[in-house]
Amino acid sequence: MNILLSVSIALLGGLLMTRAFKPLKLPSVTAYLIAGVLVGPYCLGQLGVGGLGFGSMQEVELLGLISKVALGFIAFSIGNEFRVEDLKVIGKKATVIGVFQAIVATLFVDLALFGLHLLMPEQISVAQAITLGAIATATAPAATLMVVRQYKAKGPLTDLLLPIVALDDAVGLIVFAVSFGIAKTLGTGEIDPISIIVNPLVEIVASLILGAIMGWLLTQLEKLFNSNTNRLNMTIAFVFLTVSLSQIKFDIGHVHVGFSSLLVCMMLGTVFCNICPLSHDLMEKTDKWTSPLFALFFVISGAELELSVFTSGAVVVIGLVYILFRCFGKYFGTLMSAKATGCESNICKYLGITLFPQAGVALGMCTIASAEFGEAGILIRNITLFAVLVYELFGPMLTRWALTKAGDIKPMSHEVKNRRKTKLEEAKNQK
């Protein structure tokens, strides 16, 4: 009962927070995250009243299934943006920008944290600096997609943004595996080419193959139904099934075979949208069904934010350096590669800012690092948590600002405002 009560309070709190923040014109994502902090273990949870917020991180972790499913639907939605006719136009630009900005962000963070190591070697090691540099590649697709949807962003920048955010997951896996392998080598002196090169490539290829198979199966099974309601049910069931299958892990000899749920579900959406003629209508209906799920996901994400990281001065200093230089890397990496590929000036100036948000993938990377490094991994975890806290609260606002400046988010016209006003007045008169 307490879990259900906490979930209902979390969702209601998130929705009410969007109303409270409406005068400030903040994105709904930010309101959900702040609502999550308030109902989390560091605020309402401190009262110790069962069901009134989350009393501990363990209670929040019990809802991890909701987060996994929500991320699956988010990835599925982003995959639906990879239509072949669009990729023929922007595919090369998205690939070049996506790879280059990720590598530049890693280099910026590596160099900045190595400089900190020289200044205070007792606080951060070279291995920790290299690992954090790899984590800097990751971008949060969830926050970006929610801002795009809320403000109905549409234009050349948005068309490039979603494929780049999706590509970040694949690039991040490779960069993290290589950097993390180097970091472990510095500690042990042993080089493991399988974990550095083979395992991440196997994970990416296996994820794309599984997603493609599931996308083809979904399209074939959709043909058995004439009702859009049944087709919608089938689509939702397949996303659940795909998320569950992506959790499978096994070893073949020395090679570890695993799947990235984000990549699998993105590929599911990509294949589905390109071979199913009804995919556009079904996606519109799926988006409506998933709206409360996404809201709950962000509230839970807010509750998971560790406010205790602020108690360490070293974490704050290193975290601020990490945040600033990752932003510099993302921005200038995007600026240079966008100019090189002939993008228009608005894309060159504002695309990098939309890549600042960071969350789920980065947290997954820091979890791996924490498990491998032991006590040394605690710093990596705390820095990542500190950065995620800042990025998730301010990243959506910056994304909205950049999309507005680029012209992809347009202010509500007087015609639409008058139409809404007229409808409200008619509703009042009927009452």
Short mmCIF file of C-alpha atoms in Angstrom, two decimals:
data_model
loop_
_atom_site.label_atom_id
_atom_site.label_comp_id
_atom_site.label_asym_id
_atom_site.label_seq_id
_atom_site.Cartn_x
_atom_site.Cartn_y
_atom_site.Cartn_z
CA MET A 1 0.00 0.00 0.00
CA ASN A 2 2.82 2.41 0.89
CA ILE A 3 4.46 1.91 -2.51
CA LEU A 4 1.21 2.61 -4.37
CA LEU A 5 0.58 5.65 -2.18
CA SER A 6 4.12 6.93 -2.83
CA VAL A 7 3.68 6.44 -6.59
CA SER A 8 0.36 8.31 -6.63
CA ILE A 9 1.76 11.16 -4.52
CA ALA A 10 4.84 11.33 -6.76
CA LEU A 11 2.74 11.59 -9.93
CA LEU A 12 0.27 14.09 -8.44
CA GLY A 13 3.13 16.13 -6.98
CA GLY A 14 4.84 16.25 -10.38
CA LEU A 15 1.68 17.40 -12.16
CA LEU A 16 0.93 20.08 -9.55
CA MET A 17 4.53 21.29 -9.71
CA THR A 18 4.15 21.96 -13.44
CA ARG A 19 1.26 24.32 -12.59
CA ALA A 20 3.27 26.03 -9.85
CA PHE A 21 6.19 26.58 -12.26
CA LYS A 22 4.04 27.67 -15.20
CA PRO A 23 4.52 31.43 -14.51
CA LEU A 24 8.29 30.85 -14.64
CA LYS A 25 7.92 29.19 -18.08
CA LEU A 26 10.09 26.24 -17.03
CA PRO A 27 9.94 22.94 -18.94
CA SER A 28 7.74 20.26 -17.36
CA VAL A 29 10.81 18.01 -17.06
CA THR A 30 12.38 20.42 -14.57
CA ALA A 31 9.15 20.61 -12.57
CA TYR A 32 8.93 16.81 -12.40
CA LEU A 33 12.54 16.53 -11.24
CA ILE A 34 12.07 19.14 -8.49
CA ALA A 35 8.88 17.37 -7.39
CA GLY A 36 10.93 14.17 -7.19
CA VAL A 37 13.51 15.86 -4.97
CA LEU A 38 10.73 17.09 -2.68
CA VAL A 39 9.08 13.65 -2.29
CA GLY A 40 12.49 11.95 -2.10
CA PRO A 41 14.48 10.67 0.90
CA TYR A 42 16.07 14.07 1.61
CA CYS A 43 12.81 16.05 1.98
CA LEU A 44 9.39 14.50 2.67
CA GLY A 45 11.03 11.14 3.20
CA GLN A 46 12.72 12.57 6.29
CA LEU A 47 9.33 12.81 8.04
CA GLY A 48 9.18 9.03 8.28
CA VAL A 49 5.46 8.88 7.36
CA GLY A 50 4.79 5.72 5.34
CA GLY A 51 3.56 6.49 1.83
CA LEU A 52 4.21 10.24 2.12
CA GLY A 53 7.22 10.36 -0.16
CA PHE A 54 10.12 7.91 -0.31
CA GLY A 55 11.74 7.23 3.06
CA SER A 56 14.98 5.81 1.64
CA MET A 57 16.85 5.18 -1.60
CA GLN A 58 15.87 1.50 -1.28
CA GLU A 59 12.21 2.49 -1.63
CA VAL A 60 13.04 4.52 -4.74
CA GLU A 61 15.01 1.60 -6.20
CA LEU A 62 11.92 -0.63 -5.86
CA LEU A 63 10.41 1.43 -8.67
CA GLY A 64 13.39 0.77 -10.96
CA LEU A 65 11.13 -1.31 -13.23
CA ILE A 66 9.10 1.81 -14.07
CA SER A 67 12.29 3.64 -15.08
CA LYS A 68 13.44 0.76 -17.30
CA VAL A 69 10.10 0.57 -19.08
CA ALA A 70 9.90 4.36 -19.48
CA LEU A 71 13.40 4.47 -20.99
CA GLY A 72 12.35 1.70 -23.36
CA PHE A 73 9.41 3.76 -24.64
CA ILE A 74 11.60 6.88 -24.86
CA ALA A 75 14.14 4.99 -26.98
CA PHE A 76 11.32 3.52 -29.08
CA SER A 77 9.99 7.04 -29.74
CA ILE A 78 13.43 8.34 -30.72
CA GLY A 79 13.89 5.34 -33.03
CA ASN A 80 10.76 6.42 -34.88
CA GLU A 81 12.62 9.57 -35.93
CA PHE A 82 15.07 7.47 -38.02
CA ARG A 83 13.04 7.34 -41.20
CA VAL A 84 15.08 6.41 -44.27
CA GLU A 85 13.92 9.38 -46.33
CA ASP A 86 15.06 11.77 -43.57
CA LEU A 87 18.36 9.97 -42.95
CA LYS A 88 19.29 10.35 -46.63
CA VAL A 89 19.28 14.11 -46.02
CA ILE A 90 20.78 14.42 -42.52
CA GLY A 91 22.41 11.04 -41.88
CA LYS A 92 25.98 12.08 -42.74
CA LYS A 93 25.77 15.32 -40.73
CA ALA A 94 24.26 13.59 -37.69
CA THR A 95 26.95 10.89 -37.74
CA VAL A 96 29.89 13.30 -38.05
CA ILE A 97 28.55 15.69 -35.39
CA GLY A 98 27.49 12.88 -33.05
CA VAL A 99 30.89 11.17 -33.06
CA PHE A 100 33.03 14.33 -33.05
CA GLN A 101 31.25 16.17 -30.21
CA ALA A 102 31.38 13.06 -28.01
CA ILE A 103 35.14 12.61 -28.50
CA VAL A 104 35.85 16.33 -27.98
CA ALA A 105 33.84 16.32 -24.73
CA THR A 106 35.92 13.37 -23.52
CA LEU A 107 39.19 15.11 -24.39
CA PHE A 108 38.16 18.37 -22.69
CA VAL A 109 37.18 16.59 -19.47
CA ASP A 110 40.28 14.35 -19.56
CA LEU A 111 42.63 17.34 -19.88
CA ALA A 112 40.82 19.43 -17.25
CA LEU A 113 40.73 16.62 -14.68
CA PHE A 114 44.35 15.69 -15.42
CA GLY A 115 45.23 19.30 -14.59
CA LEU A 116 43.32 18.92 -11.30
CA HIS A 117 45.27 15.71 -10.63
CA LEU A 118 48.53 17.64 -10.95
CA LEU A 119 47.22 20.27 -8.50
CA MET A 120 45.73 17.86 -5.95
CA PRO A 121 46.89 14.29 -6.67
CA GLU A 122 45.51 13.02 -3.36
CA GLN A 123 41.94 13.89 -4.42
CA ILE A 124 41.74 12.48 -7.97
CA SER A 125 43.88 9.93 -9.80
CA VAL A 126 44.67 9.68 -13.51
CA ALA A 127 42.51 6.52 -13.77
CA GLN A 128 39.54 8.34 -12.23
CA ALA A 129 40.06 11.32 -14.57
CA ILE A 130 40.10 9.08 -17.66
CA THR A 131 36.95 7.25 -16.55
CA LEU A 132 35.04 10.48 -15.91
CA GLY A 133 36.15 11.73 -19.32
CA ALA A 134 34.52 8.69 -20.92
CA ILE A 135 31.30 9.21 -18.94
CA ALA A 136 31.20 12.77 -20.33
CA THR A 137 30.19 11.42 -23.77
CA ALA A 138 26.72 10.38 -22.62
CA THR A 139 23.67 12.59 -23.21
CA ALA A 140 20.17 12.13 -21.75
CA PRO A 141 17.69 11.25 -24.50
CA ALA A 142 14.72 11.34 -22.12
CA ALA A 143 14.95 15.00 -21.10
CA THR A 144 15.63 16.10 -24.67
CA LEU A 145 12.66 14.19 -26.09
CA MET A 146 10.31 15.53 -23.41
CA VAL A 147 11.27 19.15 -24.15
CA VAL A 148 10.84 18.56 -27.90
CA ARG A 149 7.39 17.05 -27.32
CA GLN A 150 6.15 19.59 -24.78
CA TYR A 151 6.93 22.57 -27.00
CA LYS A 152 6.23 20.74 -30.28
CA ALA A 153 9.70 21.69 -31.51
CA LYS A 154 10.07 21.29 -35.24
CA GLY A 155 12.81 22.39 -37.60
CA PRO A 156 16.31 21.64 -38.91
CA LEU A 157 17.93 21.68 -35.44
CA THR A 158 15.40 19.21 -33.98
CA ASP A 159 15.78 16.98 -37.03
CA LEU A 160 19.51 16.70 -36.30
CA LEU A 161 19.23 16.62 -32.52
CA LEU A 162 17.28 13.39 -32.04
CA PRO A 163 19.54 11.19 -34.24
CA ILE A 164 22.63 12.65 -32.54
CA VAL A 165 21.23 11.92 -29.07
CA ALA A 166 20.51 8.36 -30.17
CA LEU A 167 24.01 7.96 -31.66
CA ASP A 168 25.53 9.14 -28.36
CA ASP A 169 24.63 5.83 -26.72
CA ALA A 170 26.65 3.78 -29.23
CA VAL A 171 29.60 6.20 -29.25
CA GLY A 172 29.52 6.40 -25.46
CA LEU A 173 29.69 2.61 -25.09
CA ILE A 174 32.84 2.40 -27.24
CA VAL A 175 34.60 5.42 -25.69
CA PHE A 176 33.76 4.24 -22.17
CA ALA A 177 34.99 0.70 -22.84
CA VAL A 178 38.31 1.93 -24.27
CA SER A 179 38.88 4.61 -21.58
CA PHE A 180 37.79 2.31 -18.76
CA GLY A 181 40.10 -0.40 -20.08
CA ILE A 182 43.02 2.07 -20.07
CA ALA A 183 42.10 3.20 -16.54
CA LYS A 184 42.12 -0.41 -15.29
CA THR A 185 45.44 -1.03 -17.03
CA LEU A 186 46.97 1.89 -15.13
CA GLY A 187 45.94 0.19 -11.90
CA THR A 188 46.81 -3.42 -12.70
CA GLY A 189 49.35 -3.16 -15.53
CA GLU A 190 47.40 -5.79 -17.55
CA ILE A 191 45.86 -5.01 -20.96
CA ASP A 192 42.60 -6.79 -21.81
CA PRO A 193 41.76 -6.23 -25.51
CA ILE A 194 38.54 -8.26 -25.22
CA SER A 195 36.94 -5.94 -22.65
CA ILE A 196 38.35 -2.82 -24.34
CA ILE A 197 37.41 -3.56 -27.97
CA VAL A 198 35.46 -6.80 -28.47
CA ASN A 199 32.79 -6.58 -25.74
CA PRO A 200 31.47 -3.08 -26.60
CA LEU A 201 31.34 -3.91 -30.33
CA VAL A 202 29.51 -7.16 -29.58
CA GLU A 203 27.03 -5.27 -27.36
CA ILE A 204 26.28 -2.71 -30.06
CA VAL A 205 25.92 -5.26 -32.89
CA ALA A 206 23.85 -7.66 -30.74
CA SER A 207 21.56 -4.81 -29.65
CA LEU A 208 20.95 -3.67 -33.23
CA ILE A 209 20.25 -7.23 -34.41
CA LEU A 210 17.82 -7.96 -31.55
CA GLY A 211 16.03 -4.64 -32.09
CA ALA A 212 15.74 -5.26 -35.85
CA ILE A 213 14.29 -8.76 -35.31
CA MET A 214 11.75 -7.45 -32.80
CA GLY A 215 10.79 -4.59 -35.12
CA TRP A 216 10.16 -7.00 -37.99
CA LEU A 217 8.12 -9.34 -35.77
CA LEU A 218 6.04 -6.44 -34.46
CA THR A 219 5.20 -5.32 -38.00
CA GLN A 220 4.17 -8.84 -39.04
CA LEU A 221 1.95 -9.34 -35.97
CA GLU A 222 0.29 -5.94 -36.47
CA LYS A 223 -1.14 -7.31 -39.74
CA LEU A 224 -3.26 -9.82 -37.79
CA PHE A 225 -5.43 -7.03 -36.35
CA ASN A 226 -7.81 -4.55 -37.97
CA SER A 227 -8.57 -2.57 -34.82
CA ASN A 228 -6.22 0.31 -33.97
CA THR A 229 -6.83 -0.42 -30.29
CA ASN A 230 -5.50 -3.96 -30.66
CA ARG A 231 -2.57 -2.72 -32.72
CA LEU A 232 -1.76 -0.21 -29.97
CA ASN A 233 -1.92 -2.99 -27.37
CA MET A 234 0.41 -5.10 -29.50
CA THR A 235 2.90 -2.21 -29.84
CA ILE A 236 2.95 -1.58 -26.08
CA ALA A 237 3.35 -5.30 -25.36
CA PHE A 238 6.30 -5.50 -27.76
CA VAL A 239 8.12 -2.61 -26.11
CA PHE A 240 7.69 -4.37 -22.73
CA LEU A 241 8.93 -7.64 -24.28
CA THR A 242 11.91 -5.93 -25.93
CA VAL A 243 12.94 -4.21 -22.68
CA SER A 244 12.80 -7.56 -20.86
CA LEU A 245 14.84 -9.39 -23.53
CA SER A 246 17.49 -6.65 -23.48
CA GLN A 247 18.25 -7.55 -19.85
CA ILE A 248 19.69 -10.94 -20.91
CA LYS A 249 23.44 -11.39 -20.38
CA PHE A 250 25.67 -14.40 -21.05
CA ASP A 251 29.27 -15.32 -21.88
CA ILE A 252 30.68 -17.08 -24.92
CA GLY A 253 34.18 -18.09 -23.89
CA HIS A 254 35.92 -14.90 -22.77
CA VAL A 255 33.47 -12.67 -24.64
CA HIS A 256 30.65 -11.11 -22.63
CA VAL A 257 27.39 -10.72 -24.57
CA GLY A 258 24.96 -8.12 -23.30
CA PHE A 259 22.48 -5.66 -24.72
CA SER A 260 21.88 -1.92 -24.40
CA SER A 261 18.13 -1.52 -23.79
CA LEU A 262 18.28 1.97 -25.29
CA LEU A 263 19.89 0.75 -28.53
CA VAL A 264 17.58 -2.28 -28.77
CA CYS A 265 14.41 -0.21 -28.35
CA MET A 266 15.70 2.50 -30.71
CA MET A 267 16.28 -0.14 -33.38
CA LEU A 268 12.82 -1.58 -32.68
CA GLY A 269 11.31 1.86 -33.35
CA THR A 270 13.48 2.45 -36.43
CA VAL A 271 12.54 -0.80 -38.16
CA PHE A 272 8.89 -0.42 -37.16
CA CYS A 273 8.55 3.13 -38.54
CA ASN A 274 10.22 2.22 -41.84
CA ILE A 275 8.33 -0.97 -42.73
CA CYS A 276 4.94 -0.53 -41.03
CA PRO A 277 2.60 1.77 -43.01
CA LEU A 278 0.49 2.48 -39.90
CA SER A 279 3.42 3.39 -37.67
CA HIS A 280 2.73 7.15 -37.66
CA ASP A 281 -0.85 6.79 -36.37
CA LEU A 282 0.15 4.16 -33.83
CA MET A 283 2.99 6.33 -32.51
CA GLU A 284 0.59 9.22 -31.91
CA LYS A 285 -1.62 6.94 -29.82
CA THR A 286 1.38 5.45 -28.00
CA ASP A 287 2.65 8.92 -27.09
CA LYS A 288 -0.65 9.68 -25.35
CA TRP A 289 -0.54 6.39 -23.43
CA THR A 290 3.02 6.96 -22.25
CA SER A 291 2.57 10.55 -21.04
CA PRO A 292 1.90 9.66 -17.35
CA LEU A 293 4.63 6.99 -17.49
CA PHE A 294 7.21 9.59 -18.58
CA ALA A 295 6.03 12.04 -15.91
CA LEU A 296 6.45 9.38 -13.22
CA PHE A 297 9.86 8.45 -14.64
CA PHE A 298 11.18 11.99 -14.17
CA VAL A 299 9.71 12.31 -10.67
CA ILE A 300 11.44 9.04 -9.72
CA SER A 301 14.65 10.34 -11.33
CA GLY A 302 14.39 13.44 -9.13
CA ALA A 303 13.93 11.29 -6.03
CA GLU A 304 17.08 9.34 -6.98
CA LEU A 305 19.27 12.47 -7.01
CA GLU A 306 21.82 12.32 -4.20
CA LEU A 307 21.84 15.65 -2.37
CA SER A 308 24.45 14.32 0.05
CA VAL A 309 27.18 14.91 -2.56
CA PHE A 310 27.14 18.60 -1.61
CA THR A 311 28.71 17.76 1.76
CA SER A 312 32.13 17.08 0.21
CA GLY A 313 34.17 20.11 -0.89
CA ALA A 314 36.39 18.01 -3.16
CA VAL A 315 33.35 16.53 -4.95
CA VAL A 316 31.91 20.02 -5.53
CA VAL A 317 35.19 21.39 -6.95
CA ILE A 318 35.88 18.38 -9.19
CA GLY A 319 32.21 18.22 -10.14
CA LEU A 320 32.12 21.85 -11.24
CA VAL A 321 35.25 21.36 -13.37
CA TYR A 322 33.69 18.24 -14.90
CA ILE A 323 30.39 20.05 -15.63
CA LEU A 324 31.98 23.14 -17.15
CA PHE A 325 34.51 21.36 -19.35
CA ARG A 326 31.98 18.77 -20.52
CA CYS A 327 29.75 21.68 -21.60
CA PHE A 328 32.70 23.33 -23.36
CA GLY A 329 33.52 20.06 -25.12
CA LYS A 330 29.94 19.43 -26.22
CA TYR A 331 29.48 23.00 -27.42
CA PHE A 332 32.75 23.52 -29.28
CA GLY A 333 32.82 19.95 -30.62
CA THR A 334 29.35 20.47 -32.07
CA LEU A 335 30.20 23.97 -33.33
CA MET A 336 33.30 22.81 -35.23
CA SER A 337 31.73 19.68 -36.73
CA ALA A 338 28.49 21.50 -37.65
CA LYS A 339 30.47 24.15 -39.51
CA ALA A 340 32.58 21.49 -41.21
CA THR A 341 29.46 19.68 -42.49
CA GLY A 342 27.88 22.88 -43.81
CA CYS A 343 25.07 23.31 -41.28
CA GLU A 344 23.25 26.65 -41.12
CA SER A 345 24.34 29.22 -38.56
CA ASN A 346 21.50 28.60 -36.05
CA ILE A 347 22.40 24.91 -35.85
CA CYS A 348 26.09 25.74 -35.37
CA LYS A 349 25.32 28.16 -32.54
CA TYR A 350 22.63 26.30 -30.61
CA LEU A 351 22.86 22.55 -31.27
CA GLY A 352 25.66 22.01 -28.74
CA ILE A 353 23.60 23.55 -25.92
CA THR A 354 20.82 21.01 -26.45
CA LEU A 355 23.32 18.19 -25.74
CA PHE A 356 24.08 19.29 -22.16
CA PRO A 357 21.50 17.10 -20.27
CA GLN A 358 22.96 13.90 -18.81
CA ALA A 359 21.36 11.09 -16.81
CA GLY A 360 20.62 7.38 -17.30
CA VAL A 361 23.47 6.19 -19.53
CA ALA A 362 26.03 8.13 -17.46
CA LEU A 363 24.68 6.59 -14.25
CA GLY A 364 24.97 3.14 -15.78
CA MET A 365 28.61 3.81 -16.69
CA CYS A 366 29.45 5.11 -13.20
CA THR A 367 27.81 2.03 -11.65
CA ILE A 368 30.19 -0.20 -13.65
CA ALA A 369 33.17 1.95 -12.64
CA SER A 370 32.15 1.91 -8.96
CA ALA A 371 31.90 -1.88 -8.95
CA GLU A 372 35.33 -2.32 -10.59
CA PHE A 373 37.30 0.35 -8.71
CA GLY A 374 36.00 -0.27 -5.18
CA GLU A 375 36.77 2.70 -2.93
CA ALA A 376 38.27 4.66 -5.83
CA GLY A 377 34.96 4.25 -7.64
CA ILE A 378 33.08 6.17 -4.92
CA LEU A 379 34.53 9.48 -6.18
CA ILE A 380 33.51 8.65 -9.79
CA ARG A 381 29.99 7.85 -8.60
CA ASN A 382 29.66 11.03 -6.53
CA ILE A 383 30.99 13.28 -9.31
CA THR A 384 28.56 11.71 -11.79
CA LEU A 385 25.65 12.07 -9.36
CA PHE A 386 26.58 15.72 -8.73
CA ALA A 387 26.77 16.40 -12.47
CA VAL A 388 23.47 14.61 -13.18
CA LEU A 389 21.77 16.68 -10.46
CA VAL A 390 22.93 19.94 -12.08
CA TYR A 391 22.40 18.83 -15.69
CA GLU A 392 18.92 17.42 -15.12
CA LEU A 393 17.68 20.56 -13.34
CA PHE A 394 19.20 23.13 -15.71
CA GLY A 395 19.70 21.11 -18.92
CA PRO A 396 16.02 21.07 -20.01
CA MET A 397 15.79 24.86 -19.54
CA LEU A 398 18.87 25.39 -21.69
CA THR A 399 17.52 22.97 -24.31
CA ARG A 400 14.25 24.90 -24.46
CA TRP A 401 16.13 28.20 -24.73
CA ALA A 402 18.37 26.91 -27.54
CA LEU A 403 15.46 25.45 -29.52
CA THR A 404 13.56 28.72 -29.15
CA LYS A 405 16.54 30.79 -30.28
CA ALA A 406 17.04 28.48 -33.26
CA GLY A 407 13.40 28.98 -34.25
CA ASP A 408 12.33 25.35 -33.72
CA ILE A 409 10.05 26.35 -30.82
CA LYS A 410 7.64 29.04 -31.95
CA PRO A 411 5.62 31.28 -29.63
CA MET A 412 1.89 30.62 -29.49
CA SER A 413 0.14 32.70 -32.16
CA HIS A 414 -2.62 35.17 -31.30
CA GLU A 415 -5.02 33.02 -33.33
CA VAL A 416 -4.36 29.95 -31.14
CA LYS A 417 -4.58 32.03 -27.94
CA ASN A 418 -7.92 33.52 -29.02
CA ARG A 419 -9.22 30.08 -29.99
CA ARG A 420 -8.35 28.68 -26.53
CA LYS A 421 -9.88 31.72 -24.84
CA THR A 422 -13.09 31.30 -26.83
CA LYS A 423 -13.33 27.60 -25.91
CA LEU A 424 -12.91 28.39 -22.21
CA GLU A 425 -15.59 31.06 -22.36
CA GLU A 426 -17.98 28.68 -24.18
CA ALA A 427 -17.36 25.99 -21.54
CA LYS A 428 -18.14 28.50 -18.74
CA ASN A 429 -21.34 29.62 -20.46
CA GLN A 430 -22.52 26.01 -20.86
CA LYS A 431 -22.08 25.48 -17.12
#
